[in-house]
C-alpha atoms as a printed R data frame, in Angstrom:
    type eleno elety resid chain resno       x       y       z
1   ATOM     1    CA   MET     A     1 -13.030   2.265  -8.735
2   ATOM     2    CA   ALA     A     2 -10.018   1.366  -6.616
3   ATOM     3    CA   ALA     A     3  -6.688   1.749  -8.420
4   ATOM     4    CA   GLY     A     4  -3.799  -0.686  -8.329
5   ATOM     5    CA   ARG     A     5  -3.557  -4.165  -6.919
6   ATOM     6    CA   PRO     A     6  -4.982  -4.859  -3.461
7   ATOM     7    CA   THR     A     7  -2.637  -5.652  -0.601
8   ATOM     8    CA   TRP     A     8  -5.046  -8.292   0.675
9   ATOM     9    CA   GLN     A     9  -8.305  -9.915  -0.448
10  ATOM    10    CA   GLY     A    10 -10.678 -12.033   1.588
11  ATOM    11    CA   HIS     A    11 -13.843 -11.691   3.658
12  ATOM    12    CA   LEU     A    12 -15.027  -9.413   6.449
13  ATOM    13    CA   ARG     A    13 -17.262 -11.236   8.912
14  ATOM    14    CA   LEU     A    14 -19.514  -9.910  11.654
15  ATOM    15    CA   SER     A    15 -21.177 -12.892  13.335
16  ATOM    16    CA   LEU     A    16 -23.189 -14.472  10.488
17  ATOM    17    CA   VAL     A    17 -22.834 -11.493   8.118
18  ATOM    18    CA   THR     A    18 -19.974 -11.946   5.641
19  ATOM    19    CA   CYS     A    19 -18.888  -9.975   2.607
20  ATOM    20    CA   PRO     A    20 -15.881 -10.115   0.240
21  ATOM    21    CA   VAL     A    21 -13.475  -7.209   0.787
22  ATOM    22    CA   ALA     A    22 -10.138  -5.951  -0.501
23  ATOM    23    CA   MET     A    23  -7.533  -3.816   1.265
24  ATOM    24    CA   TYR     A    24  -5.437  -1.155  -0.438
25  ATOM    25    CA   THR     A    25  -2.605   0.800   1.150
26  ATOM    26    CA   ALA     A    26  -3.876   4.274   2.058
27  ATOM    27    CA   THR     A    27  -0.477   5.955   1.808
28  ATOM    28    CA   ASP     A    28   2.021   6.286  -1.034
29  ATOM    29    CA   ALA     A    29   5.784   6.298  -0.540
30  ATOM    30    CA   GLY     A    30   6.424   6.124  -4.285
31  ATOM    31    CA   SER     A    31   7.221   9.838  -4.461
32  ATOM    32    CA   ASP     A    32  10.140   9.547  -2.013
33  ATOM    33    CA   VAL     A    33  13.597  10.228  -3.403
34  ATOM    34    CA   ARG     A    34  15.373   6.889  -3.715
35  ATOM    35    CA   PHE     A    35  19.012   6.254  -4.566
36  ATOM    36    CA   ASN     A    36  20.575   3.275  -6.322
37  ATOM    37    CA   MET     A    37  24.006   1.913  -5.466
38  ATOM    38    CA   LEU     A    38  26.527   2.501  -8.275
39  ATOM    39    CA   HIS     A    39  30.221   1.873  -8.772
40  ATOM    40    CA   LYS     A    40  32.014   5.161  -8.157
41  ATOM    41    CA   LYS     A    41  33.970   5.012 -11.442
42  ATOM    42    CA   THR     A    42  31.784   3.175 -13.960
43  ATOM    43    CA   HIS     A    43  28.443   4.309 -12.504
44  ATOM    44    CA   ASN     A    44  27.143   0.820 -13.269
45  ATOM    45    CA   ARG     A    45  24.377  -0.292 -10.957
46  ATOM    46    CA   ILE     A    46  25.598  -2.736  -8.340
47  ATOM    47    CA   ARG     A    47  24.050  -6.199  -8.309
48  ATOM    48    CA   MET     A    48  23.511  -7.887  -4.973
49  ATOM    49    CA   VAL     A    49  24.661 -11.446  -5.640
50  ATOM    50    CA   PRO     A    50  23.751 -14.081  -2.986
51  ATOM    51    CA   THR     A    51  26.991 -15.638  -1.786
52  ATOM    52    CA   ASP     A    52  27.845 -18.689   0.311
53  ATOM    53    CA   PRO     A    53  31.033 -18.186   2.373
54  ATOM    54    CA   ASP     A    54  32.316 -21.638   1.229
55  ATOM    55    CA   LEU     A    55  30.859 -21.972  -2.277
56  ATOM    56    CA   GLY     A    56  30.925 -18.354  -3.426
57  ATOM    57    CA   PRO     A    57  28.089 -16.933  -5.605
58  ATOM    58    CA   ILE     A    58  25.019 -19.194  -5.693
59  ATOM    59    CA   GLU     A    59  21.678 -19.355  -7.487
60  ATOM    60    CA   ARG     A    60  18.616 -17.988  -5.692
61  ATOM    61    CA   SER     A    61  16.905 -21.331  -6.308
62  ATOM    62    CA   ASP     A    62  19.428 -22.886  -3.907
63  ATOM    63    CA   ILE     A    63  18.369 -20.632  -1.019
64  ATOM    64    CA   VAL     A    64  16.140 -22.059   1.741
65  ATOM    65    CA   LYS     A    65  14.724 -20.556   4.913
66  ATOM    66    CA   GLY     A    66  16.183 -21.445   8.275
67  ATOM    67    CA   TYR     A    67  15.471 -20.502  11.898
68  ATOM    68    CA   GLU     A    68  18.528 -20.174  14.156
69  ATOM    69    CA   VAL     A    69  17.997 -22.178  17.363
70  ATOM    70    CA   GLU     A    70  21.629 -22.041  18.516
71  ATOM    71    CA   LYS     A    71  24.632 -20.094  17.279
72  ATOM    72    CA   GLY     A    72  25.227 -21.483  13.775
73  ATOM    73    CA   GLU     A    73  22.523 -24.167  14.126
74  ATOM    74    CA   TYR     A    74  19.403 -23.804  11.991
75  ATOM    75    CA   ILE     A    75  16.072 -25.556  11.526
76  ATOM    76    CA   VAL     A    76  15.310 -25.557   7.787
77  ATOM    77    CA   VAL     A    77  11.658 -24.923   6.876
78  ATOM    78    CA   THR     A    78  10.279 -25.322   3.356
79  ATOM    79    CA   GLN     A    79   7.748 -22.988   1.746
80  ATOM    80    CA   ASP     A    80   5.237 -25.855   1.573
81  ATOM    81    CA   GLU     A    81   5.560 -26.323   5.346
82  ATOM    82    CA   ILE     A    82   5.024 -22.585   5.892
83  ATOM    83    CA   ASP     A    83   1.983 -22.627   3.597
84  ATOM    84    CA   GLY     A    84   0.670 -25.578   5.603
85  ATOM    85    CA   VAL     A    85   0.385 -23.410   8.711
86  ATOM    86    CA   ARG     A    86  -3.015 -21.995   7.864
87  ATOM    87    CA   LEU     A    87  -4.923 -19.585  10.048
88  ATOM    88    CA   GLU     A    88  -8.499 -18.537   9.508
89  ATOM    89    CA   SER     A    89  -7.292 -14.923   9.444
90  ATOM    90    CA   THR     A    90  -5.367 -15.599   6.223
91  ATOM    91    CA   ARG     A    91  -8.625 -15.225   4.292
92  ATOM    92    CA   THR     A    92 -11.118 -13.842   6.811
93  ATOM    93    CA   ILE     A    93 -11.166 -10.757   9.007
94  ATOM    94    CA   ASP     A    94 -13.363 -11.970  11.839
95  ATOM    95    CA   ILE     A    95 -14.561  -9.031  13.937
96  ATOM    96    CA   GLU     A    96 -13.895 -10.097  17.512
97  ATOM    97    CA   ARG     A    97 -14.700  -6.975  19.529
98  ATOM    98    CA   PHE     A    98 -15.856  -3.361  19.348
99  ATOM    99    CA   VAL     A    99 -14.157  -0.606  21.339
100 ATOM   100    CA   PRO     A   100 -14.173   3.212  21.405
101 ATOM   101    CA   ALA     A   101 -11.273   4.539  19.298
102 ATOM   102    CA   ALA     A   102 -10.114   6.671  22.247
103 ATOM   103    CA   GLU     A   103  -9.331   3.497  24.206
104 ATOM   104    CA   ILE     A   104  -6.578   2.493  21.760
105 ATOM   105    CA   ASP     A   105  -3.299   4.190  22.689
106 ATOM   106    CA   ARG     A   106  -1.948   6.103  19.702
107 ATOM   107    CA   LEU     A   107   1.390   4.309  20.078
108 ATOM   108    CA   TYR     A   108  -0.343   1.181  18.770
109 ATOM   109    CA   TRP     A   109  -1.740   2.697  15.533
110 ATOM   110    CA   ASP     A   110   0.472   1.698  12.607
111 ATOM   111    CA   ASN     A   111  -0.429   1.671   8.886
112 ATOM   112    CA   PRO     A   112  -3.786   2.630   7.301
113 ATOM   113    CA   TYR     A   113  -5.530   0.664   4.547
114 ATOM   114    CA   PHE     A   114  -8.678   1.399   2.567
115 ATOM   115    CA   LEU     A   115 -11.066  -1.504   3.142
116 ATOM   116    CA   VAL     A   116 -13.563  -1.729   0.267
117 ATOM   117    CA   PRO     A   117 -16.256  -4.186  -0.863
118 ATOM   118    CA   ASP     A   118 -14.853  -6.626  -3.406
119 ATOM   119    CA   GLY     A   119 -17.568  -6.791  -6.057
120 ATOM   120    CA   LYS     A   120 -21.077  -5.365  -6.420
121 ATOM   121    CA   LEU     A   121 -22.738  -8.165  -4.474
122 ATOM   122    CA   ALA     A   122 -20.642  -7.307  -1.402
123 ATOM   123    CA   ALA     A   123 -21.835  -3.697  -1.179
124 ATOM   124    CA   GLU     A   124 -25.045  -4.334   0.764
125 ATOM   125    CA   ALA     A   125 -23.510  -6.373   3.616
126 ATOM   126    CA   TYR     A   126 -20.528  -4.007   3.681
127 ATOM   127    CA   GLY     A   127 -22.884  -1.028   4.017
128 ATOM   128    CA   VAL     A   128 -24.816  -2.656   6.855
129 ATOM   129    CA   ILE     A   129 -21.628  -3.249   8.877
130 ATOM   130    CA   ARG     A   130 -20.330   0.264   8.180
131 ATOM   131    CA   GLU     A   131 -23.565   2.053   9.102
132 ATOM   132    CA   ALA     A   132 -24.041   0.021  12.281
133 ATOM   133    CA   MET     A   133 -20.509   0.918  13.384
134 ATOM   134    CA   THR     A   134 -21.114   4.578  12.545
135 ATOM   135    CA   LYS     A   135 -24.313   4.734  14.615
136 ATOM   136    CA   GLU     A   136 -22.667   2.985  17.579
137 ATOM   137    CA   GLY     A   137 -19.494   5.093  17.360
138 ATOM   138    CA   GLN     A   138 -17.305   2.023  17.708
139 ATOM   139    CA   VAL     A   139 -14.099   0.695  16.141
140 ATOM   140    CA   ALA     A   140 -13.976  -2.977  15.167
141 ATOM   141    CA   LEU     A   141 -11.048  -5.211  16.118
142 ATOM   142    CA   GLY     A   142 -10.102  -8.196  13.965
143 ATOM   143    CA   ARG     A   143  -7.066 -10.137  12.779
144 ATOM   144    CA   VAL     A   144  -5.491 -10.554   9.367
145 ATOM   145    CA   VAL     A   145  -2.394 -12.278   7.978
146 ATOM   146    CA   MET     A   146  -0.318  -9.962   5.774
147 ATOM   147    CA   HIS     A   147   3.307 -10.303   4.707
148 ATOM   148    CA   GLN     A   148   3.553 -13.625   6.579
149 ATOM   149    CA   ARG     A   149   2.468 -12.035   9.860
150 ATOM   150    CA   GLU     A   150  -0.800 -12.002  11.730
151 ATOM   151    CA   ARG     A   151  -1.704  -8.443  12.611
152 ATOM   152    CA   LEU     A   152  -4.482  -6.971  14.709
153 ATOM   153    CA   LEU     A   153  -6.681  -4.533  12.790
154 ATOM   154    CA   ALA     A   154  -8.752  -1.587  13.974
155 ATOM   155    CA   ILE     A   155 -11.504  -0.885  11.442
156 ATOM   156    CA   GLU     A   156 -13.335   2.437  11.473
157 ATOM   157    CA   PRO     A   157 -16.005   3.960   9.190
158 ATOM   158    CA   ARG     A   158 -14.814   6.818   6.976
159 ATOM   159    CA   ASP     A   159 -17.022   8.685   4.498
160 ATOM   160    CA   ASN     A   160 -18.851   5.973   2.548
161 ATOM   161    CA   GLY     A   161 -16.124   3.382   3.212
162 ATOM   162    CA   MET     A   162 -13.964   1.982   5.986
163 ATOM   163    CA   VAL     A   163 -10.306   2.290   6.948
164 ATOM   164    CA   ALA     A   164  -8.433  -0.613   8.520
165 ATOM   165    CA   TRP     A   165  -5.423   0.289  10.670
166 ATOM   166    CA   SER     A   166  -2.850  -2.357  11.455
167 ATOM   167    CA   LEU     A   167  -2.020  -2.189  15.153
168 ATOM   168    CA   ARG     A   168   1.371  -2.857  16.690
169 ATOM   169    CA   SER     A   169   1.536  -5.771  19.098
170 ATOM   170    CA   HIS     A   170   2.125  -5.237  22.807
171 ATOM   171    CA   ASP     A   171   5.700  -6.512  22.456
172 ATOM   172    CA   GLU     A   172   6.445  -3.901  19.784
173 ATOM   173    CA   VAL     A   173   5.510  -0.922  21.974
174 ATOM   174    CA   ARG     A   174   8.131   0.061  24.512
175 ATOM   175    CA   ALA     A   175   7.199   1.112  28.027
176 ATOM   176    CA   ALA     A   176   7.133   4.910  28.298
177 ATOM   177    CA   ALA     A   177   8.232   4.714  31.929
178 ATOM   178    CA   ASP     A   178  11.627   3.389  30.814
179 ATOM   179    CA   TYR     A   179  12.248   6.771  29.186
180 ATOM   180    CA   PHE     A   180  10.138   9.244  31.173
181 ATOM   181    CA   ASP     A   181  10.881   8.158  34.747
182 ATOM   182    CA   ALA     A   182  14.302   9.830  34.638
183 ATOM   183    CA   ILE     A   183  12.769  13.240  33.809
184 ATOM   184    CA   PRO     A   184  12.918  15.458  36.926
185 ATOM   185    CA   ASP     A   185   9.522  15.767  38.603
186 ATOM   186    CA   GLN     A   186   9.512  19.495  39.205
187 ATOM   187    CA   LYS     A   187   6.903  22.141  38.483
188 ATOM   188    CA   PRO     A   188   8.016  24.818  35.981
189 ATOM   189    CA   ASP     A   189   7.599  28.495  36.840
190 ATOM   190    CA   ALA     A   190   3.909  29.450  36.587
191 ATOM   191    CA   ALA     A   191   4.676  32.749  34.796
192 ATOM   192    CA   MET     A   192   6.706  30.899  32.149
193 ATOM   193    CA   ILE     A   193   3.852  28.451  31.605
194 ATOM   194    CA   GLN     A   194   1.401  31.332  31.087
195 ATOM   195    CA   ILE     A   195   3.656  32.910  28.443
196 ATOM   196    CA   ALA     A   196   4.076  29.540  26.722
197 ATOM   197    CA   GLN     A   197   0.280  29.158  26.721
198 ATOM   198    CA   LYS     A   198  -0.117  32.541  25.017
199 ATOM   199    CA   ILE     A   199   2.427  31.497  22.353
200 ATOM   200    CA   ILE     A   200   0.403  28.320  21.774
201 ATOM   201    CA   GLU     A   201  -2.815  30.360  21.444
202 ATOM   202    CA   GLN     A   202  -1.166  32.659  18.877
203 ATOM   203    CA   LYS     A   203  -0.023  29.682  16.817
204 ATOM   204    CA   GLU     A   204  -3.385  27.889  16.840
205 ATOM   205    CA   GLY     A   205  -4.896  27.096  13.465
206 ATOM   206    CA   PRO     A   206  -6.510  24.399  11.326
207 ATOM   207    CA   PHE     A   207  -4.549  21.378  10.187
208 ATOM   208    CA   ASP     A   208  -3.751  21.656   6.480
209 ATOM   209    CA   PRO     A   209  -1.489  18.775   5.394
210 ATOM   210    CA   GLU     A   210  -0.589  20.617   2.179
211 ATOM   211    CA   GLN     A   211   1.303  23.194   4.259
212 ATOM   212    CA   PHE     A   212   3.589  20.550   5.727
213 ATOM   213    CA   THR     A   213   5.740  19.296   2.894
214 ATOM   214    CA   ASP     A   214   8.870  17.220   3.408
215 ATOM   215    CA   ARG     A   215  11.541  19.939   3.213
216 ATOM   216    CA   TYR     A   216  14.344  17.376   3.175
217 ATOM   217    CA   GLU     A   217  12.809  15.586   0.167
218 ATOM   218    CA   ASP     A   218  12.283  18.970  -1.529
219 ATOM   219    CA   ALA     A   219  15.938  19.858  -0.912
220 ATOM   220    CA   LEU     A   220  17.073  16.523  -2.359
221 ATOM   221    CA   ARG     A   221  14.980  17.076  -5.492
222 ATOM   222    CA   ALA     A   222  16.438  20.583  -5.845
223 ATOM   223    CA   LEU     A   223  19.942  19.160  -5.461
224 ATOM   224    CA   ILE     A   224  19.295  16.516  -8.124
225 ATOM   225    CA   LYS     A   225  17.803  19.134 -10.447
226 ATOM   226    CA   GLU     A   226  20.868  21.366 -10.068
227 ATOM   227    CA   LYS     A   227  23.287  18.477 -10.599
228 ATOM   228    CA   ARG     A   228  21.355  17.425 -13.695
229 ATOM   229    CA   LYS     A   229  22.010  20.892 -15.076
230 ATOM   230    CA   GLY     A   230  25.689  20.380 -14.344
231 ATOM   231    CA   LYS     A   231  25.904  23.014 -11.635
232 ATOM   232    CA   GLY     A   232  26.009  20.980  -8.449
233 ATOM   233    CA   ARG     A   233  25.714  22.472  -4.994
234 ATOM   234    CA   LYS     A   234  25.541  21.539  -1.363
235 ATOM   235    CA   VAL     A   235  22.390  21.612   0.720
236 ATOM   236    CA   VAL     A   236  23.052  22.912   4.207
237 ATOM   237    CA   ALA     A   237  20.318  23.027   6.836
238 ATOM   238    CA   PRO     A   238  20.904  25.430   9.736
239 ATOM   239    CA   GLU     A   239  20.956  23.801  13.155
240 ATOM   240    CA   PRO     A   240  18.715  25.365  15.814
241 ATOM   241    CA   GLU     A   241  20.463  26.831  18.821
242 ATOM   242    CA   ASP     A   242  19.801  25.334  22.250
243 ATOM   243    CA   THR     A   243  17.851  27.539  24.624
244 ATOM   244    CA   ASN     A   244  20.055  28.965  27.374
245 ATOM   245    CA   VAL     A   245  18.354  27.888  30.588
246 ATOM   246    CA   VAL     A   246  19.448  31.105  32.305
247 ATOM   247    CA   ASP     A   247  17.623  33.175  29.669
248 ATOM   248    CA   LEU     A   248  14.547  30.938  29.352
249 ATOM   249    CA   MET     A   249  12.127  33.672  30.505
250 ATOM   250    CA   GLU     A   250  13.702  36.151  28.105
251 ATOM   251    CA   ALA     A   251  13.463  33.633  25.258
252 ATOM   252    CA   LEU     A   252   9.782  33.021  26.040
253 ATOM   253    CA   ARG     A   253   9.005  36.749  26.074
254 ATOM   254    CA   ALA     A   254  10.880  37.263  22.820
255 ATOM   255    CA   SER     A   255   8.976  34.360  21.273
256 ATOM   256    CA   LEU     A   256   5.692  35.901  22.384
257 ATOM   257    CA   GLY     A   257   6.585  39.092  20.557
258 ATOM   258    CA   LYS     A   258   7.570  37.251  17.369
259 ATOM   259    CA   ALA     A   259   4.558  34.935  17.268
260 ATOM   260    CA   PRO     A   260   2.316  35.656  14.259
261 ATOM   261    CA   ALA     A   261  -1.283  36.644  14.775
262 ATOM   262    CA   LYS     A   262  -3.661  33.705  15.015
263 ATOM   263    CA   THR     A   263  -5.126  32.910  11.614
264 ATOM   264    CA   ALA     A   264  -8.820  32.362  11.246
265 ATOM   265    CA   ALA     A   265  -9.813  28.753  10.818
266 ATOM   266    CA   LYS     A   266 -10.651  28.069   7.219
267 ATOM   267    CA   LYS     A   267 -13.130  25.465   6.121
268 ATOM   268    CA   ALA     A   268 -11.420  22.339   4.881
269 ATOM   269    CA   PRO     A   269 -12.188  21.519   1.233
270 ATOM   270    CA   ALA     A   270 -14.788  18.836   0.756
271 ATOM   271    CA   ARG     A   271 -13.371  15.378   0.164
272 ATOM   272    CA   LYS     A   272 -14.036  13.954  -3.262
273 ATOM   273    CA   LYS     A   273 -15.783  10.657  -3.170
274 ATOM   274    CA   ALA     A   274 -14.197   7.904  -5.170
275 ATOM   275    CA   SER     A   275 -16.254   7.119  -8.203
């Protein structure tokens, strides 16, 4: 049974096949260390009071939405007018196209959501769509309105469910050439490349996300724990030294000697199916 409130509820439609679905965020940022703003003397939590430059503090009920068309000139839009702009994608994910996942540049992949059938009657149609996609090896593209924005979704089968990825729009992804064209187009020394390849081979291993914790978050928690005890301390992270270009070959050879032996790939633990 899915936990928590869904981010979105509506219908998934493939041609004439439709089923109710719900989307839940697949990631959790709730464990991040978050700080509140306090007054430095009283330690009272600061309240963000909406303020008009002429009237001073105002009630939130007096706030309206406006779009700036010229400097200081706004078009005021009411919530009823915004709600009146209805798109079919507000309540329906209409599958428009199927593509191989490899054709979608990884720069476009954004946030993952668990897409699940909403109710027992939806399970059969949901299963048909999922299994057909699995057999064809395709990712479905559709649109959805979330957080007052229409987003493109890439939906892929996963275990006995499906994951919907919101995709960034073309305007959101910057052109790589704007950043990479200035990189000198010169071939590195072949011997250096071979040593670097050996270092890569020695460091090969399976991906285990549990090994990659957020060390900065861990350090913050340790700092808070120490301060709670009344000790207090500073957390200092050592900065890596830049490689001296003159000694690049020496640095590569030294790295080759320090590289740990390649660990045998271990079998990933079986994923527990949601009950």
